[in-house]
Amino acid sequence: MSTSPSIMALHFRYRLWIAEMNADINVLRIFEDYAAELATKNSDPAVKKGIADFKNEFVGLRTQIDELRHEMHLCKMSLAADARESTQKEAAKGKKKPALSADHAALKKRYTTYRKKFNTVKKEFGLFEARWL
């Protein structure tokens, strides 16, 4: 038995990750709105600099999200096509086609790096907000 994920397992994982990143986009929008609100209520230079720094972080995270979602969507579509193809071929052969584990490993690593960065920024923004509220 192979230790690599099945085509359907990878497809499902990409769907979940894309859904999580869609939710992250909403969180980033809320943070941007809240940062703008903080800027209007506090003219302290430390607050202004902090808000500018966080806005840059938000833009960077959004760029990462857009790139990852695009690549995952393409992989997900490719996996779906492979699943359709392999279902037809394996019906005759009785074998499963190996999953695209090399591509998946690279995307998984990038997603994990993104997720850690997002969670760190989210936590730091919460601390920043609590300090200047």
XYZ file of N, CA and C in Angstrom:
399
model
N 0.842 -1.196 0.000
C 0.000 0.000 0.000
C 0.876 1.244 0.000
N 0.528 2.225 -0.789
C 1.286 3.458 -0.924
C 1.025 4.391 0.261
N 2.083 5.137 0.658
C 1.915 6.101 1.743
C 1.553 7.482 1.219
N 1.578 7.673 -0.106
C 1.202 8.971 -0.659
C -0.319 9.116 -0.630
N -0.772 10.365 -0.456
C -2.224 10.579 -0.409
C -2.890 10.224 -1.733
N -4.113 9.797 -1.656
C -4.867 9.488 -2.864
C -5.227 10.774 -3.593
N -5.624 10.639 -4.830
C -6.042 11.793 -5.625
C -7.204 12.506 -4.940
N -8.169 11.757 -4.473
C -9.334 12.390 -3.830
C -8.960 13.055 -2.507
N -8.022 12.451 -1.763
C -7.585 13.058 -0.498
C -6.890 14.395 -0.762
N -6.056 14.447 -1.789
C -5.392 15.706 -2.140
C -6.407 16.745 -2.608
N -7.330 16.323 -3.419
C -8.376 17.225 -3.912
C -9.153 17.819 -2.737
N -9.526 16.977 -1.802
C -10.262 17.414 -0.620
C -9.420 18.392 0.214
N -8.132 18.061 0.400
C -7.252 18.923 1.192
C -7.145 20.300 0.546
N -6.981 20.357 -0.779
C -6.907 21.653 -1.458
C -8.200 22.439 -1.277
N -9.333 21.764 -1.361
C -10.617 22.444 -1.152
C -10.678 23.057 0.238
N -10.222 22.313 1.245
C -10.229 22.825 2.616
C -9.292 24.021 2.768
N -8.098 23.899 2.247
C -7.137 24.991 2.362
C -7.627 26.238 1.647
N -8.214 26.078 0.479
C -8.749 27.227 -0.253
C -9.873 27.881 0.559
N -10.730 27.071 1.160
C -11.814 27.613 1.990
C -11.246 28.374 3.195
N -10.196 27.842 3.813
C -9.566 28.528 4.943
C -8.977 29.863 4.504
N -8.334 29.878 3.343
C -7.749 31.133 2.862
C -8.830 32.140 2.480
N -9.976 31.669 1.978
C -11.096 32.580 1.713
C -11.554 33.238 3.004
N -11.612 32.469 4.079
C -11.978 33.031 5.380
C -10.908 34.019 5.853
N -9.644 33.698 5.597
C -8.548 34.593 5.985
C -8.659 35.939 5.267
N -9.107 35.922 4.031
C -9.290 37.176 3.285
C -10.298 38.060 4.014
N -11.363 37.466 4.508
C -12.363 38.243 5.258
C -11.770 38.801 6.542
N -10.960 38.004 7.225
C -10.296 38.469 8.448
C -9.385 39.650 8.116
N -8.609 39.542 7.040
C -7.720 40.633 6.658
C -8.505 41.904 6.328
N -9.643 41.757 5.692
C -10.485 42.936 5.385
C -10.963 43.609 6.675
N -11.360 42.810 7.630
C -11.803 43.351 8.917
C -10.650 44.053 9.620
N -9.467 43.422 9.616
C -8.290 44.042 10.223
C -7.960 45.374 9.551
N -8.051 45.431 8.223
C -7.772 46.672 7.507
C -8.758 47.763 7.909
N -10.036 47.410 7.999
C -11.049 48.371 8.428
C -10.783 48.842 9.851
N -10.420 47.897 10.711
C -10.176 48.240 12.110
C -8.924 49.096 12.247
N -7.893 48.797 11.465
C -6.669 49.605 11.494
C -6.973 51.038 11.056
N -7.800 51.184 10.042
C -8.190 52.524 9.582
C -8.943 53.262 10.691
N -9.797 52.547 11.383
C -10.539 53.154 12.498
C -9.590 53.571 13.621
N -8.622 52.716 13.950
C -7.631 53.056 14.980
C -6.849 54.305 14.584
N -6.514 54.421 13.309
C -5.737 55.561 12.823
C -6.493 56.870 13.002
N -7.813 56.831 12.844
C -8.589 58.067 13.004
C -8.761 58.456 14.461
N -8.647 57.487 15.355
C -8.877 57.762 16.775
C -7.606 57.999 17.570
N -6.447 57.725 16.974
C -5.202 57.857 17.722
C -4.124 58.407 16.791
N -3.589 59.577 17.144
C -2.586 60.214 16.290
C -1.166 59.979 16.775
N -0.985 59.119 17.747
C 0.348 58.784 18.255
C 1.207 58.244 17.105
N 2.443 58.752 16.969
C 3.317 58.274 15.891
C 3.582 56.763 15.945
N 3.620 56.196 17.139
C 3.823 54.746 17.271
C 2.645 53.979 16.692
N 1.459 54.520 16.884
C 0.261 53.886 16.329
C 0.280 53.993 14.808
N 0.600 55.162 14.299
C 0.650 55.364 12.843
C 1.668 54.408 12.202
N 2.850 54.284 12.817
C 3.866 53.388 12.276
C 3.403 51.938 12.368
N 2.824 51.564 13.499
C 2.322 50.203 13.659
C 1.263 49.862 12.631
N 0.360 50.792 12.397
C -0.703 50.571 11.413
C -0.111 50.423 10.013
N 0.852 51.265 9.680
C 1.498 51.161 8.359
C 2.199 49.812 8.206
N 2.881 49.385 9.273
C 3.561 48.082 9.237
C 2.562 46.947 9.055
N 1.458 47.012 9.783
C 0.449 45.954 9.659
C -0.210 45.974 8.278
N -0.450 47.150 7.744
C -1.037 47.212 6.396
C -0.119 46.538 5.382
N 1.189 46.744 5.524
C 2.139 46.068 4.643
C 2.082 44.546 4.834
N 1.964 44.118 6.076
C 1.839 42.684 6.358
C 0.566 42.126 5.721
N -0.522 42.875 5.829
C -1.795 42.427 5.258
C -1.699 42.286 3.737
N -1.038 43.246 3.094
C -0.866 43.186 1.638
C -0.027 41.967 1.264
N 1.045 41.721 2.010
C 1.885 40.562 1.743
C 1.134 39.251 1.923
N 0.330 39.173 2.964
C -0.468 37.967 3.196
C -1.494 37.781 2.090
N -2.104 38.856 1.668
C -3.106 38.748 0.603
C -2.466 38.269 -0.700
N -1.267 38.745 -0.980
C -0.549 38.296 -2.172
C -0.257 36.801 -2.083
N 0.203 36.365 -0.910
C 0.466 34.935 -0.716
C -0.815 34.117 -0.899
N -1.894 34.595 -0.342
C -3.176 33.896 -0.460
C -3.567 33.768 -1.929
N -3.495 34.866 -2.653
C -3.900 34.849 -4.063
C -3.059 33.857 -4.867
N -1.751 33.862 -4.638
C -0.867 32.951 -5.367
C -1.147 31.494 -4.998
N -1.247 31.221 -3.699
C -1.509 29.850 -3.257
C -2.858 29.341 -3.733
N -3.885 30.173 -3.615
C -5.214 29.738 -4.062
C -5.213 29.420 -5.550
N -4.549 30.248 -6.322
C -4.490 30.028 -7.766
C -3.805 28.685 -8.067
N -2.648 28.461 -7.468
C -1.919 27.219 -7.722
C -2.685 26.003 -7.213
N -3.310 26.129 -6.064
C -4.083 25.010 -5.533
C -5.303 24.726 -6.395
N -5.914 25.771 -6.896
C -7.077 25.580 -7.768
C -6.663 24.826 -9.029
N -5.526 25.204 -9.608
C -5.038 24.504 -10.801
C -4.726 23.039 -10.491
N -4.073 22.791 -9.354
C -3.762 21.411 -8.954
C -5.046 20.622 -8.696
N -5.988 21.272 -8.054
C -7.260 20.616 -7.743
C -7.984 20.216 -9.019
N -7.971 21.088 -9.998
C -8.609 20.772 -11.274
C -7.861 19.644 -11.988
N -6.543 19.683 -11.921
C -5.736 18.625 -12.522
C -5.997 17.286 -11.840
N -6.115 17.313 -10.525
C -6.413 16.085 -9.780
C -7.779 15.525 -10.162
N -8.741 16.396 -10.326
C -10.080 15.943 -10.721
C -10.032 15.292 -12.098
N -9.269 15.889 -13.017
C -9.128 15.301 -14.356
C -8.408 13.957 -14.272
N -7.362 13.898 -13.437
C -6.635 12.629 -13.255
C -7.546 11.562 -12.660
N -8.392 11.962 -11.737
C -9.302 11.000 -11.108
C -10.275 10.435 -12.140
N -10.803 11.313 -12.986
C -11.706 10.839 -14.036
C -10.983 9.883 -14.990
N -9.772 10.262 -15.389
C -8.986 9.428 -16.298
C -8.641 8.087 -15.670
N -8.153 8.154 -14.429
C -7.707 6.920 -13.786
C -8.876 5.988 -13.474
N -10.044 6.546 -13.220
C -11.215 5.709 -12.971
C -11.524 4.870 -14.210
N -11.421 5.500 -15.355
C -11.684 4.778 -16.596
C -10.595 3.745 -16.875
N -9.329 4.113 -16.675
C -8.214 3.202 -16.956
C -8.115 2.076 -15.935
N -8.317 2.405 -14.655
C -8.171 1.406 -13.599
C -9.312 0.387 -13.598
N -10.416 0.778 -14.150
C -11.518 -0.181 -14.253
C -11.067 -1.391 -15.059
N -10.225 -1.141 -16.031
C -9.717 -2.239 -16.861
C -8.493 -2.887 -16.228
N -7.621 -2.095 -15.562
C -6.358 -2.615 -15.024
C -6.447 -3.059 -13.568
N -7.295 -2.433 -12.789
C -7.380 -2.730 -11.362
C -6.290 -2.054 -10.543
N -5.642 -1.011 -11.079
C -4.564 -0.308 -10.381
C -4.937 1.151 -10.198
N -4.331 1.746 -9.175
C -4.518 3.172 -8.918
C -3.321 3.954 -9.435
N -3.556 5.115 -9.987
C -2.493 5.999 -10.446
C -1.885 6.699 -9.233
N -0.541 6.812 -9.142
C 0.057 7.482 -7.990
C -0.305 8.964 -7.936
N -0.481 9.477 -6.738
C -0.838 10.889 -6.561
C 0.358 11.779 -6.875
N 0.078 13.049 -7.104
C 1.117 14.016 -7.434
C 1.806 14.492 -6.158
N 2.515 13.596 -5.476
C 3.049 13.903 -4.157
C 4.155 14.952 -4.177
N 4.960 15.038 -5.246
C 6.023 16.041 -5.296
C 5.427 17.451 -5.350
N 4.438 17.653 -6.229
C 3.774 18.953 -6.314
C 3.067 19.275 -4.998
N 2.453 18.269 -4.436
C 1.718 18.466 -3.191
C 2.659 18.849 -2.054
N 3.805 18.205 -1.967
C 4.745 18.497 -0.887
C 5.187 19.962 -0.919
N 5.462 20.484 -2.101
C 5.883 21.879 -2.224
C 4.753 22.834 -1.835
N 3.539 22.552 -2.306
C 2.400 23.409 -1.952
C 2.083 23.314 -0.465
N 2.183 22.121 0.082
C 1.915 21.937 1.514
C 2.905 22.751 2.346
N 4.175 22.728 1.951
C 5.194 23.489 2.669
C 4.899 24.987 2.595
N 4.566 25.470 1.397
C 4.237 26.885 1.244
C 3.002 27.260 2.043
N 1.984 26.379 2.050
C 0.770 26.658 2.808
C 1.074 26.691 4.310
N 1.880 25.764 4.770
C 2.238 25.714 6.190
C 2.989 26.981 6.599
N 3.902 27.426 5.748
C 4.634 28.668 6.016
C 3.675 29.852 6.053
N 2.769 29.898 5.080
C 1.768 30.964 5.052
C 0.917 30.939 6.326
N 0.434 29.756 6.708
C -0.459 29.617 7.858
C 0.222 30.118 9.134
N 1.492 29.765 9.312
C 2.235 30.236 10.495
C 2.338 31.754 10.488
N 2.656 32.321 9.324
C 2.781 33.775 9.210
C 1.442 34.462 9.486
N 0.367 33.930 8.910
C -0.952 34.526 9.126
C -1.307 34.502 10.617
N -1.111 33.358 11.258
C -1.452 33.237 12.677
C -0.614 34.172 13.534
N 0.661 34.349 13.182
C 1.525 35.269 13.923
C 1.044 36.704 13.767
N 0.756 37.109 12.539
C 0.281 38.478 12.295
C -1.059 38.710 12.993
N -1.922 37.733 12.940
C -3.228 37.842 13.602
C -3.061 38.051 15.109
N -2.176 37.279 15.708
C -1.926 37.404 17.151
C -1.302 38.759 17.474
N -0.302 39.154 16.674
C 0.372 40.437 16.914
C -0.578 41.620 16.726
N -1.475 41.528 15.744
C -2.430 42.615 15.546
C -3.380 42.701 16.741
N -3.787 41.562 17.266
C -4.630 41.559 18.461
C -3.944 42.220 19.645
N -2.657 41.947 19.825
C -1.894 42.577 20.908
C -1.738 44.079 20.670
N -1.487 44.453 19.421
C -1.360 45.870 19.063
C -2.664 46.600 19.340
N -3.745 46.005 18.893
C -5.067 46.605 19.089
C -5.377 46.763 20.577
N -5.068 45.747 21.367
C -5.346 45.805 22.800
C -4.513 46.894 23.485
N -3.316 47.103 22.995
C -2.437 48.109 23.583
C -2.926 49.520 23.314
N -3.470 49.757 22.129
C -3.839 51.113 21.738
C -5.337 51.396 21.768
N -6.122 50.470 22.223
C -7.566 50.668 22.275
C -7.929 51.748 23.263
